mmCIF file of N, CA and C in Angstrom:
data_model
loop_
_atom_site.group_PDB
_atom_site.id
_atom_site.type_symbol
_atom_site.label_atom_id
_atom_site.label_comp_id
_atom_site.label_asym_id
_atom_site.label_seq_id
_atom_site.Cartn_x
_atom_site.Cartn_y
_atom_site.Cartn_z
ATOM 1 N N MET D 13 152.519 -16.387 75.144
ATOM 2 C CA MET D 13 153.261 -15.203 74.766
ATOM 3 C C MET D 13 153.160 -14.190 75.912
ATOM 4 N N ASN D 14 154.294 -13.662 76.327
ATOM 5 C CA ASN D 14 154.253 -12.701 77.426
ATOM 6 C C ASN D 14 153.990 -11.294 76.897
ATOM 7 N N ALA D 15 153.726 -10.400 77.838
ATOM 8 C CA ALA D 15 153.344 -9.031 77.470
ATOM 9 C C ALA D 15 154.465 -8.301 76.732
ATOM 10 N N LYS D 16 155.720 -8.584 77.091
ATOM 11 C CA LYS D 16 156.841 -7.904 76.435
ATOM 12 C C LYS D 16 156.931 -8.265 74.953
ATOM 13 N N ASP D 17 156.579 -9.488 74.611
ATOM 14 C CA ASP D 17 156.612 -9.910 73.210
ATOM 15 C C ASP D 17 155.502 -9.246 72.386
ATOM 16 N N GLN D 18 154.470 -8.798 73.052
ATOM 17 C CA GLN D 18 153.350 -8.167 72.355
ATOM 18 C C GLN D 18 153.544 -6.670 72.154
ATOM 19 N N LEU D 19 154.543 -6.074 72.788
ATOM 20 C CA LEU D 19 154.745 -4.625 72.708
ATOM 21 C C LEU D 19 154.889 -4.105 71.281
ATOM 22 N N PRO D 20 155.645 -4.752 70.389
ATOM 23 C CA PRO D 20 155.734 -4.210 69.027
ATOM 24 C C PRO D 20 154.371 -4.091 68.341
ATOM 25 N N ARG D 21 153.493 -5.058 68.532
ATOM 26 C CA ARG D 21 152.153 -4.997 67.924
ATOM 27 C C ARG D 21 151.308 -3.921 68.586
ATOM 28 N N VAL D 22 151.448 -3.766 69.895
ATOM 29 C CA VAL D 22 150.708 -2.717 70.607
ATOM 30 C C VAL D 22 151.161 -1.354 70.105
ATOM 31 N N PHE D 23 152.470 -1.167 69.975
ATOM 32 C CA PHE D 23 152.996 0.103 69.475
ATOM 33 C C PHE D 23 152.531 0.373 68.053
ATOM 34 N N GLN D 24 152.516 -0.660 67.230
ATOM 35 C CA GLN D 24 152.056 -0.520 65.847
ATOM 36 C C GLN D 24 150.589 -0.104 65.822
ATOM 37 N N ALA D 25 149.773 -0.730 66.647
ATOM 38 C CA ALA D 25 148.353 -0.397 66.702
ATOM 39 C C ALA D 25 148.155 1.030 67.205
ATOM 40 N N ASN D 26 148.933 1.443 68.212
ATOM 41 C CA ASN D 26 148.817 2.803 68.734
ATOM 42 C C ASN D 26 149.207 3.840 67.692
ATOM 43 N N ALA D 27 150.276 3.573 66.972
ATOM 44 C CA ALA D 27 150.708 4.505 65.928
ATOM 45 C C ALA D 27 149.657 4.605 64.823
ATOM 46 N N ASP D 28 149.066 3.477 64.454
ATOM 47 C CA ASP D 28 148.022 3.492 63.427
ATOM 48 C C ASP D 28 146.792 4.263 63.901
ATOM 49 N N ARG D 29 146.398 4.056 65.144
ATOM 50 C CA ARG D 29 145.249 4.802 65.682
ATOM 51 C C ARG D 29 145.516 6.304 65.681
ATOM 52 N N PHE D 30 146.717 6.684 66.110
ATOM 53 C CA PHE D 30 147.074 8.100 66.117
ATOM 54 C C PHE D 30 147.047 8.666 64.705
ATOM 55 N N PHE D 31 147.593 7.908 63.754
ATOM 56 C CA PHE D 31 147.612 8.360 62.370
ATOM 57 C C PHE D 31 146.193 8.527 61.823
ATOM 58 N N GLN D 32 145.351 7.519 62.027
ATOM 59 C CA GLN D 32 143.989 7.552 61.489
ATOM 60 C C GLN D 32 143.119 8.601 62.174
ATOM 61 N N ARG D 33 143.177 8.646 63.488
ATOM 62 C CA ARG D 33 142.256 9.494 64.261
ATOM 63 C C ARG D 33 142.699 10.943 64.381
ATOM 64 N N VAL D 34 143.998 11.180 64.394
ATOM 65 C CA VAL D 34 144.478 12.546 64.619
ATOM 66 C C VAL D 34 145.075 13.151 63.351
ATOM 67 N N ILE D 35 146.074 12.477 62.800
ATOM 68 C CA ILE D 35 146.797 13.074 61.673
ATOM 69 C C ILE D 35 145.918 13.204 60.440
ATOM 70 N N LEU D 36 145.330 12.107 59.989
ATOM 71 C CA LEU D 36 144.483 12.187 58.788
ATOM 72 C C LEU D 36 143.288 13.094 58.997
ATOM 73 N N ALA D 37 142.681 13.002 60.169
ATOM 74 C CA ALA D 37 141.514 13.852 60.440
ATOM 75 C C ALA D 37 141.888 15.332 60.397
ATOM 76 N N THR D 38 143.042 15.668 60.928
ATOM 77 C CA THR D 38 143.477 17.069 60.937
ATOM 78 C C THR D 38 143.862 17.536 59.542
ATOM 79 N N LEU D 39 144.682 16.750 58.849
ATOM 80 C CA LEU D 39 145.135 17.170 57.525
ATOM 81 C C LEU D 39 143.981 17.250 56.526
ATOM 82 N N ASP D 40 142.970 16.402 56.691
ATOM 83 C CA ASP D 40 141.808 16.464 55.801
ATOM 84 C C ASP D 40 141.014 17.753 55.977
ATOM 85 N N GLN D 41 141.097 18.351 57.149
ATOM 86 C CA GLN D 41 140.341 19.571 57.416
ATOM 87 C C GLN D 41 141.071 20.833 56.965
ATOM 88 N N LEU D 42 142.369 20.707 56.708
ATOM 89 C CA LEU D 42 143.134 21.878 56.284
ATOM 90 C C LEU D 42 142.983 22.092 54.784
ATOM 91 N N PRO D 43 142.629 23.300 54.365
ATOM 92 C CA PRO D 43 142.479 23.551 52.925
ATOM 93 C C PRO D 43 143.826 23.537 52.212
ATOM 94 N N MET D 44 143.823 22.933 51.029
ATOM 95 C CA MET D 44 145.009 22.900 50.169
ATOM 96 C C MET D 44 144.603 23.340 48.771
ATOM 97 N N HIS D 45 145.480 24.049 48.112
ATOM 98 C CA HIS D 45 145.218 24.544 46.759
ATOM 99 C C HIS D 45 146.270 23.945 45.829
ATOM 100 N N ARG D 46 145.820 23.253 44.792
ATOM 101 C CA ARG D 46 146.741 22.567 43.883
ATOM 102 C C ARG D 46 147.618 23.541 43.100
ATOM 103 N N THR D 47 147.024 24.600 42.617
ATOM 104 C CA THR D 47 147.803 25.573 41.852
ATOM 105 C C THR D 47 147.683 26.940 42.510
ATOM 106 N N LEU D 48 148.787 27.629 42.546
ATOM 107 C CA LEU D 48 148.804 28.988 43.075
ATOM 108 C C LEU D 48 148.996 29.951 41.906
ATOM 109 N N GLU D 49 148.129 30.927 41.851
ATOM 110 C CA GLU D 49 148.222 31.911 40.775
ATOM 111 C C GLU D 49 149.306 32.927 41.106
ATOM 112 N N VAL D 50 150.057 33.294 40.091
ATOM 113 C CA VAL D 50 151.109 34.293 40.261
ATOM 114 C C VAL D 50 150.878 35.418 39.266
ATOM 115 N N GLY D 51 151.595 36.472 39.471
ATOM 116 C CA GLY D 51 151.455 37.613 38.577
ATOM 117 C C GLY D 51 150.680 38.726 39.256
ATOM 118 N N GLU D 52 150.480 39.771 38.509
ATOM 119 C CA GLU D 52 149.804 40.937 39.058
ATOM 120 C C GLU D 52 148.304 40.677 39.155
ATOM 121 N N ALA D 53 147.750 40.968 40.320
ATOM 122 C CA ALA D 53 146.306 40.808 40.537
ATOM 123 C C ALA D 53 145.598 42.072 40.068
ATOM 124 N N SER D 54 144.410 41.889 39.514
ATOM 125 C CA SER D 54 143.670 43.037 38.988
ATOM 126 C C SER D 54 142.899 43.783 40.082
ATOM 127 N N THR D 55 142.604 43.100 41.187
ATOM 128 C CA THR D 55 141.880 43.757 42.294
ATOM 129 C C THR D 55 142.527 43.369 43.616
ATOM 130 N N MET D 56 142.213 44.128 44.630
ATOM 131 C CA MET D 56 142.716 43.819 45.966
ATOM 132 C C MET D 56 142.143 42.497 46.469
ATOM 133 N N ASP D 57 140.877 42.216 46.172
ATOM 134 C CA ASP D 57 140.266 40.958 46.591
ATOM 135 C C ASP D 57 140.964 39.758 45.951
ATOM 136 N N GLU D 58 141.307 39.877 44.690
ATOM 137 C CA GLU D 58 142.020 38.798 44.010
ATOM 138 C C GLU D 58 143.395 38.579 44.652
ATOM 139 N N PHE D 59 144.074 39.676 44.964
ATOM 140 C CA PHE D 59 145.375 39.583 45.616
ATOM 141 C C PHE D 59 145.254 38.897 46.983
ATOM 142 N N LEU D 60 144.249 39.285 47.756
ATOM 143 C CA LEU D 60 144.059 38.701 49.081
ATOM 144 C C LEU D 60 143.672 37.222 48.995
ATOM 145 N N ASP D 61 142.898 36.855 47.984
ATOM 146 C CA ASP D 61 142.563 35.442 47.776
ATOM 147 C C ASP D 61 143.819 34.623 47.469
ATOM 148 N N ARG D 62 144.708 35.187 46.677
ATOM 149 C CA ARG D 62 145.963 34.500 46.369
ATOM 150 C C ARG D 62 146.819 34.358 47.626
ATOM 151 N N CYS D 63 146.843 35.390 48.435
ATOM 152 C CA CYS D 63 147.589 35.326 49.698
ATOM 153 C C CYS D 63 147.009 34.265 50.619
ATOM 154 N N THR D 64 145.694 34.191 50.671
ATOM 155 C CA THR D 64 145.029 33.182 51.490
ATOM 156 C C THR D 64 145.408 31.783 51.039
ATOM 157 N N ALA D 65 145.446 31.554 49.740
ATOM 158 C CA ALA D 65 145.808 30.247 49.205
ATOM 159 C C ALA D 65 147.241 29.882 49.592
ATOM 160 N N GLN D 66 148.143 30.848 49.530
ATOM 161 C CA GLN D 66 149.526 30.589 49.914
ATOM 162 C C GLN D 66 149.643 30.241 51.390
ATOM 163 N N VAL D 67 148.936 30.986 52.225
ATOM 164 C CA VAL D 67 148.970 30.729 53.668
ATOM 165 C C VAL D 67 148.348 29.370 53.980
ATOM 166 N N ASP D 68 147.265 29.012 53.300
ATOM 167 C CA ASP D 68 146.637 27.705 53.490
ATOM 168 C C ASP D 68 147.628 26.577 53.193
ATOM 169 N N ASN D 69 148.301 26.677 52.059
ATOM 170 C CA ASN D 69 149.269 25.645 51.673
ATOM 171 C C ASN D 69 150.442 25.594 52.647
ATOM 172 N N TYR D 70 150.920 26.752 53.076
ATOM 173 C CA TYR D 70 152.025 26.803 54.016
ATOM 174 C C TYR D 70 151.622 26.162 55.349
ATOM 175 N N THR D 71 150.433 26.469 55.829
ATOM 176 C CA THR D 71 149.962 25.917 57.094
ATOM 177 C C THR D 71 149.825 24.400 57.014
ATOM 178 N N ALA D 72 149.254 23.895 55.939
ATOM 179 C CA ALA D 72 149.102 22.450 55.776
ATOM 180 C C ALA D 72 150.466 21.768 55.686
ATOM 181 N N ASN D 73 151.401 22.405 54.999
ATOM 182 C CA ASN D 73 152.748 21.851 54.888
ATOM 183 C C ASN D 73 153.437 21.806 56.246
ATOM 184 N N GLU D 74 153.316 22.847 57.030
ATOM 185 C CA GLU D 74 153.923 22.878 58.363
ATOM 186 C C GLU D 74 153.272 21.853 59.284
ATOM 187 N N ALA D 75 151.969 21.664 59.162
ATOM 188 C CA ALA D 75 151.280 20.650 59.973
ATOM 189 C C ALA D 75 151.791 19.260 59.622
ATOM 190 N N ALA D 76 151.979 18.991 58.344
ATOM 191 C CA ALA D 76 152.496 17.685 57.922
ATOM 192 C C ALA D 76 153.900 17.459 58.476
ATOM 193 N N LYS D 77 154.731 18.491 58.460
ATOM 194 C CA LYS D 77 156.086 18.367 59.015
ATOM 195 C C LYS D 77 156.034 18.119 60.520
ATOM 196 N N ALA D 78 155.157 18.822 61.209
ATOM 197 C CA ALA D 78 155.032 18.638 62.656
ATOM 198 C C ALA D 78 154.568 17.227 62.992
ATOM 199 N N PHE D 79 153.628 16.708 62.219
ATOM 200 C CA PHE D 79 153.163 15.339 62.460
ATOM 201 C C PHE D 79 154.252 14.315 62.147
ATOM 202 N N ALA D 80 155.076 14.588 61.150
ATOM 203 C CA ALA D 80 156.189 13.678 60.853
ATOM 204 C C ALA D 80 157.151 13.621 62.033
ATOM 205 N N LEU D 81 157.434 14.771 62.625
ATOM 206 C CA LEU D 81 158.305 14.796 63.801
ATOM 207 C C LEU D 81 157.648 14.102 64.994
ATOM 208 N N THR D 82 156.343 14.245 65.126
ATOM 209 C CA THR D 82 155.623 13.587 66.212
ATOM 210 C C THR D 82 155.697 12.072 66.062
ATOM 211 N N LEU D 83 155.457 11.578 64.854
ATOM 212 C CA LEU D 83 155.555 10.133 64.620
ATOM 213 C C LEU D 83 156.981 9.634 64.859
ATOM 214 N N ASP D 84 157.953 10.424 64.461
ATOM 215 C CA ASP D 84 159.339 10.053 64.697
ATOM 216 C C ASP D 84 159.605 9.936 66.197
ATOM 217 N N GLY D 85 159.111 10.884 66.971
ATOM 218 C CA GLY D 85 159.283 10.843 68.416
ATOM 219 C C GLY D 85 158.604 9.637 69.036
ATOM 220 N N MET D 86 157.404 9.328 68.565
ATOM 221 C CA MET D 86 156.700 8.147 69.065
ATOM 222 C C MET D 86 157.503 6.888 68.770
ATOM 223 N N PHE D 87 158.015 6.786 67.560
ATOM 224 C CA PHE D 87 158.796 5.630 67.161
ATOM 225 C C PHE D 87 160.044 5.482 68.022
ATOM 226 N N GLU D 88 160.755 6.596 68.245
ATOM 227 C CA GLU D 88 161.975 6.570 69.043
ATOM 228 C C GLU D 88 161.681 6.113 70.482
ATOM 229 N N ARG D 89 160.605 6.655 71.071
ATOM 230 C CA ARG D 89 160.248 6.256 72.438
ATOM 231 C C ARG D 89 159.907 4.782 72.516
ATOM 232 N N GLN D 90 159.153 4.313 71.530
ATOM 233 C CA GLN D 90 158.736 2.921 71.557
ATOM 234 C C GLN D 90 159.914 1.992 71.265
ATOM 235 N N LEU D 91 160.826 2.438 70.438
ATOM 236 C CA LEU D 91 162.009 1.630 70.119
ATOM 237 C C LEU D 91 162.911 1.483 71.341
ATOM 238 N N SER D 92 162.960 2.523 72.147
ATOM 239 C CA SER D 92 163.845 2.475 73.321
ATOM 240 C C SER D 92 163.359 1.489 74.382
ATOM 241 N N ARG D 93 162.095 1.139 74.336
ATOM 242 C CA ARG D 93 161.567 0.189 75.311
ATOM 243 C C ARG D 93 161.969 -1.204 74.918
#
């Protein structure tokens, strides 16, 4: 088997390594909150905690979107070869 025939498996292994080592490791470190409380907060601290939860979820969501685009770019580059 020549090296060109092995490229799809090499690309698959590289994508898996990137996913396991970078994407999962990063997303696991980002805080996510299952439920977001709404309504009037009784204290400023409660309000700020709710804001923090929203920002945490937004950041994790944006990171997931960025990684999806990164994987798409990797796939496109590897497909073109």
